[in-house]
Short mmCIF file of C-alpha atoms in Angstrom, two decimals:
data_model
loop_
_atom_site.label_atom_id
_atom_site.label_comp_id
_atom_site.label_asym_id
_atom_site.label_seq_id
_atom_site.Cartn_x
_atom_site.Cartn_y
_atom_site.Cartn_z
CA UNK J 1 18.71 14.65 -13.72
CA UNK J 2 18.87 14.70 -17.70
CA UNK J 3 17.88 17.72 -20.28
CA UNK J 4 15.12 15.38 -20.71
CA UNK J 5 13.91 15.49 -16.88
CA UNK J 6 14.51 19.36 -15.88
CA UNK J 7 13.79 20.91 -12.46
CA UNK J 8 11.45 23.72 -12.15
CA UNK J 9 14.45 26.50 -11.67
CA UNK J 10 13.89 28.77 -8.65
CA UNK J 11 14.60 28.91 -4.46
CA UNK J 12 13.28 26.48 -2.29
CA UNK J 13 12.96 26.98 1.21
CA UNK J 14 12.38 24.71 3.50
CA UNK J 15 11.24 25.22 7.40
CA UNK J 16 10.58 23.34 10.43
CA UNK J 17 10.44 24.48 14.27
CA UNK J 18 14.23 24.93 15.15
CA UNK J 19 16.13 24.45 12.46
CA UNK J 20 18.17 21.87 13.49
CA UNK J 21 16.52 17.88 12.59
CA UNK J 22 13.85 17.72 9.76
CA UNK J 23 14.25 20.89 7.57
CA UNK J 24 18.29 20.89 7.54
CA UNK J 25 18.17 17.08 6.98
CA UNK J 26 15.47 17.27 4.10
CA UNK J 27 17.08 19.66 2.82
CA UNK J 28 20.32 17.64 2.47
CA UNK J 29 18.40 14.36 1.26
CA UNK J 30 16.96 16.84 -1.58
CA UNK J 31 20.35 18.71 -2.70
CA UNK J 32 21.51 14.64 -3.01
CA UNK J 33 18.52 13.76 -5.04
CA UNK J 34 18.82 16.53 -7.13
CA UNK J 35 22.39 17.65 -7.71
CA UNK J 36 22.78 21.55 -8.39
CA UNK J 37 19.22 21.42 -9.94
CA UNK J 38 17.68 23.84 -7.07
CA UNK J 39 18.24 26.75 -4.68
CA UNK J 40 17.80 25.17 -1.42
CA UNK J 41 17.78 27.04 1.66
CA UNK J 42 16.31 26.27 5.53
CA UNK J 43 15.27 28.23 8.57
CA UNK J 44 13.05 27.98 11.51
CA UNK J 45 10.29 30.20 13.27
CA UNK J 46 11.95 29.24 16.84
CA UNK J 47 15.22 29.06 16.80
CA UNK J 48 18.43 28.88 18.81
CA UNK J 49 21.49 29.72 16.59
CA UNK J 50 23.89 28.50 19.06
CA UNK J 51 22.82 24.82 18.03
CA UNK J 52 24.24 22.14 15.25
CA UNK J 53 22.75 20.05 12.98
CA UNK J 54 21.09 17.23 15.27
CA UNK J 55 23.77 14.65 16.27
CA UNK J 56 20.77 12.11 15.97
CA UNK J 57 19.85 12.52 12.66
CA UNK J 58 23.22 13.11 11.67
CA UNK J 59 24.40 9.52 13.15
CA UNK J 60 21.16 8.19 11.03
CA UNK J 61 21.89 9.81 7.69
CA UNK J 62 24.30 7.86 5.31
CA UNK J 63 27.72 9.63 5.47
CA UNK J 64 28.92 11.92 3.03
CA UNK J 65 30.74 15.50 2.43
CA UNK J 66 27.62 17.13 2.35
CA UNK J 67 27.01 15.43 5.75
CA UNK J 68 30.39 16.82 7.00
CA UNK J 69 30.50 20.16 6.12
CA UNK J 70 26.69 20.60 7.00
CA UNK J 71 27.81 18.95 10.82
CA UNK J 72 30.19 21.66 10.93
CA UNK J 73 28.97 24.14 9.02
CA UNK J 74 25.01 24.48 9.78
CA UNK J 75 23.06 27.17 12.53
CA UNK J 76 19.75 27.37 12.58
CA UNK J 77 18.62 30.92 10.85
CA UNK J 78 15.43 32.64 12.06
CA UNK J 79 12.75 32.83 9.74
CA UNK J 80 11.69 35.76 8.17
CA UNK J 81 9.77 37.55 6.01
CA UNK J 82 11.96 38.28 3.58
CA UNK J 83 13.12 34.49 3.38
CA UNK J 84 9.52 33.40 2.48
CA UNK J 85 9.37 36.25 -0.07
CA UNK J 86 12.52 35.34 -1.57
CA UNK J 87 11.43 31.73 -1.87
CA UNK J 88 9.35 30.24 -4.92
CA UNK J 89 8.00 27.29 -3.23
CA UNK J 90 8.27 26.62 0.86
CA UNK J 91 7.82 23.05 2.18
CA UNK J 92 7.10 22.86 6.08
CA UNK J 93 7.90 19.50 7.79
CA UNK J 94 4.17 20.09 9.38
CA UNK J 95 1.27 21.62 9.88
CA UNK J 96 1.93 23.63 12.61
CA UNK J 97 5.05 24.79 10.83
CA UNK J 98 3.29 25.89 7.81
CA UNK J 99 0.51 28.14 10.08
CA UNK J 100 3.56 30.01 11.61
CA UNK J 101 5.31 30.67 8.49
CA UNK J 102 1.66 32.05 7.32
CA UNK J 103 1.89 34.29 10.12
CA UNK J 104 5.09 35.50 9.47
CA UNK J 105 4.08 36.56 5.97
CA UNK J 106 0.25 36.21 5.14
CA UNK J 107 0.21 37.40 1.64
CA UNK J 108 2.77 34.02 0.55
CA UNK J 109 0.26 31.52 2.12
CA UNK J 110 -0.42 30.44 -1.21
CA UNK J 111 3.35 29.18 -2.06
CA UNK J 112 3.53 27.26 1.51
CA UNK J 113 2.92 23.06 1.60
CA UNK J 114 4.02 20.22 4.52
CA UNK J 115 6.11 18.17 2.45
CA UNK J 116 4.57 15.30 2.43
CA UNK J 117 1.16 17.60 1.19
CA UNK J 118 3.43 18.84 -1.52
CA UNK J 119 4.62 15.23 -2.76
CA UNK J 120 1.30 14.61 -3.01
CA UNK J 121 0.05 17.86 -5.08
CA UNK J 122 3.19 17.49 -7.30
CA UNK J 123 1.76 13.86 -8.02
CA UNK J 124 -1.80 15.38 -9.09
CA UNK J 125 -0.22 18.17 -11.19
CA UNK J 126 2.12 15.74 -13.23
CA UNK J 127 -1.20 13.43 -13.65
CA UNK J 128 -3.50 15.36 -14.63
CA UNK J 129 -1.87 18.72 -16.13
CA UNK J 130 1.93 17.01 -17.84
CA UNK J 131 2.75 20.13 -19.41
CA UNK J 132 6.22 21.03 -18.14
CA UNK J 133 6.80 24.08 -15.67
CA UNK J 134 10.00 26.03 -15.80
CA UNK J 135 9.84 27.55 -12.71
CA UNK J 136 9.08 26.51 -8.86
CA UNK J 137 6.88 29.74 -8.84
CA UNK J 138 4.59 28.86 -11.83
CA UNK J 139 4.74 24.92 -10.22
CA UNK J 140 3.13 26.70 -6.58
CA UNK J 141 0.56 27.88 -8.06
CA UNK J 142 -0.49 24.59 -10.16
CA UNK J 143 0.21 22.89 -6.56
CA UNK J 144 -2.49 25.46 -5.34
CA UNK J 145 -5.01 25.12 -7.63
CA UNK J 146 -5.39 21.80 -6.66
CA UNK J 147 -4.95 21.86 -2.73
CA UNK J 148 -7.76 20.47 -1.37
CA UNK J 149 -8.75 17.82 -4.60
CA UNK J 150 -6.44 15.43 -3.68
CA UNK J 151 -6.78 13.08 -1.40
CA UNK J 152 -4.22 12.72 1.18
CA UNK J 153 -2.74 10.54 4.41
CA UNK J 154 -4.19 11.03 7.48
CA UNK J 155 -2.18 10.47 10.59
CA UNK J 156 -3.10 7.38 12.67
CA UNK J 157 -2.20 6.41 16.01
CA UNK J 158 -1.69 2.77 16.51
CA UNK J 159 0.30 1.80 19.88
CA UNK J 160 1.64 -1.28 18.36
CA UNK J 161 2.17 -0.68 14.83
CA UNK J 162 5.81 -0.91 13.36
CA UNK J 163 5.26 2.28 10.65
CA UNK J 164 4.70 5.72 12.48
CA UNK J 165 1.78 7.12 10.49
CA UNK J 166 1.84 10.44 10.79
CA UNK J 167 -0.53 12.05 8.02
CA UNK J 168 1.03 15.12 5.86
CA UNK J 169 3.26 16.19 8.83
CA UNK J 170 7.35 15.20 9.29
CA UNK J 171 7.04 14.45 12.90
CA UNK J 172 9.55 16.34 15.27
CA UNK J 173 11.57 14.19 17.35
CA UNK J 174 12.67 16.53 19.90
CA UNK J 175 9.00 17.34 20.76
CA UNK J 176 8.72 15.39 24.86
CA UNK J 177 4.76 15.62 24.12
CA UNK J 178 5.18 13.47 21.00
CA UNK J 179 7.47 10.94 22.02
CA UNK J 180 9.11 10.36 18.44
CA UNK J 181 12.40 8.83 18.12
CA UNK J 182 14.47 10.13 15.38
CA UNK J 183 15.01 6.83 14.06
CA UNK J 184 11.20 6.60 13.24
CA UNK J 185 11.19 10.00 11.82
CA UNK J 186 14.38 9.56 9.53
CA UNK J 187 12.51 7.17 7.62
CA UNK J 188 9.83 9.66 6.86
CA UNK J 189 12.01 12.17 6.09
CA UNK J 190 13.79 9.87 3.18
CA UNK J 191 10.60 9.19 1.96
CA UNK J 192 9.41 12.73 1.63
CA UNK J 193 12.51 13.70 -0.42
CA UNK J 194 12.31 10.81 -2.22
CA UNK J 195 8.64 11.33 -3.30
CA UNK J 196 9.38 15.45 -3.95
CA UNK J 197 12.46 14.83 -6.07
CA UNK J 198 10.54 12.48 -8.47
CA UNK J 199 7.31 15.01 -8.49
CA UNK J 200 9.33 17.64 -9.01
CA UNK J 201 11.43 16.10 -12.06
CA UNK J 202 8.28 15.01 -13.64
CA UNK J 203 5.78 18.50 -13.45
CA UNK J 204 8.91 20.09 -14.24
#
C-alpha cells in the first residue's frame, strides 16, 4: 500500500465454523495483501482448540513464513463476545457463520458481512460515496447503509460445471453434507481476499 492508498485503520476479525480452513487461511491471504496495514484476528463459534491449521489448505496455499509459523503456531480460539466487540468490521466465510456470530452478540449485527457480501458492499461504497474513511468502524457502517442495494451472487448448483458457484458464502470443505473439496474452495478464498484488499484500499 502507498500514503496515497491508506487502509481504513482498526481490528478485523474474521470467523468461520472451526477455526481451522477458511477464516485462518483468509486471514493469511489478507495480512499478505495488505502488509501491517490491519489488525487481523480469527476465531470460530465451534471449535476444537486441540486442532492445526488445515493440512489441506495449507498444502494448497503458496509457501511462505507466514505459512510456517501459522502451521505451527495457529489453534482455533472460541468466539466470543468480547472478540466481536473488540472488532471494527467482522467478515464470516458464510451465512450461517454470520447468524451465529449475531447470536453471540446481537447488538454488533450491524458490523458483521460474509466476505464475499463485504467485497461487494466495499465495491458500492468506493463507487458511489469516494470520500476516504479512516477507520474500519466508520467503513461498517457505510457497508451497512447500503446492505441490501447491491446486487449480489447467488449460489448455483450445476453438477457439471468446472467453477463452484457458491453465492456470498466461502464454502466449508470439511462439511460431509456439502461435499466440497478444498481445492475448489481455495480458489474462492483467494478471490475473496483479493477482491476485499482492493475495496478496502480504495473506500479507505
Amino acid at each position: 500500500m502507498t500514503e496515497a492508498d491508506p487502509v481504513p485503520r482498526g481490528r478485523l476479525l474474521v470467523v468461520c465454523r472451526a477455526n481451522v480452513c477458511r477464516s485462518p487461511t483468509l486471514a493469511l491471504l489478507l495480512g499478505r495483501l495488505l502488509p501491517g496495514e490491519l489488525d487481523i484476528v480469527t476465531a470460530g463459534w465451534r471449535v476444537d482448540p486441540r486442532l492445526p491449521w488445515c493440512p489441506e489448505m495449507r498444502r494448497l496455499v503458496p509457501d511462505g513464513p507466514d505459512a510456517a509459523a501459522l502451521a505451527v503456531g495457529h489453534r482455533p480460539t472460541l468466539l466470543d463476545a468480547a472478540a466481536i466487540e473488540a472488532a471494527d468490521l467482522v467478515l464470516t466465510a458464510d451465512q450461517r457463520a454470520r447468524a451465529e456470530t449475531a447470536k453471540v452478540a446481537p447488538a454488533f449485527a450491524t458490523r458483521l458481512f460474509t466476505a464475499v457480501e463485504a467485497s461487494h458492499l466495499l465495491a458500492a461504497v468506493a463507487r458511489d460515496a469516494p470520500t476516504a474513511t479512516a477507520h474500519l468502524a466508520d467503513l461498517a457502517d457505510r457497508m451497512d447503509a447500503v446492505r441490501g442495494t447491491v446486487e449480489l451472487p447467488v449460489a448455483r448448483t450445476t453438477r457439471w460445471s468446472r467453477h463452484l458457484r457458491a453465492g456470498i458464502d466461502l464454502p466449508d470443505p470439511h462439511s460431509v453434507s456439502r461435499g466440497v473439496r478444498h481445492d475448489r474452495v481455495k480458489p474462492l478464498v483467494e478471490q475473496a481476499a483479493a477482491s476485499l484488499a482492493a475495496g478496502l484500499t480504495v473506500a479507505g
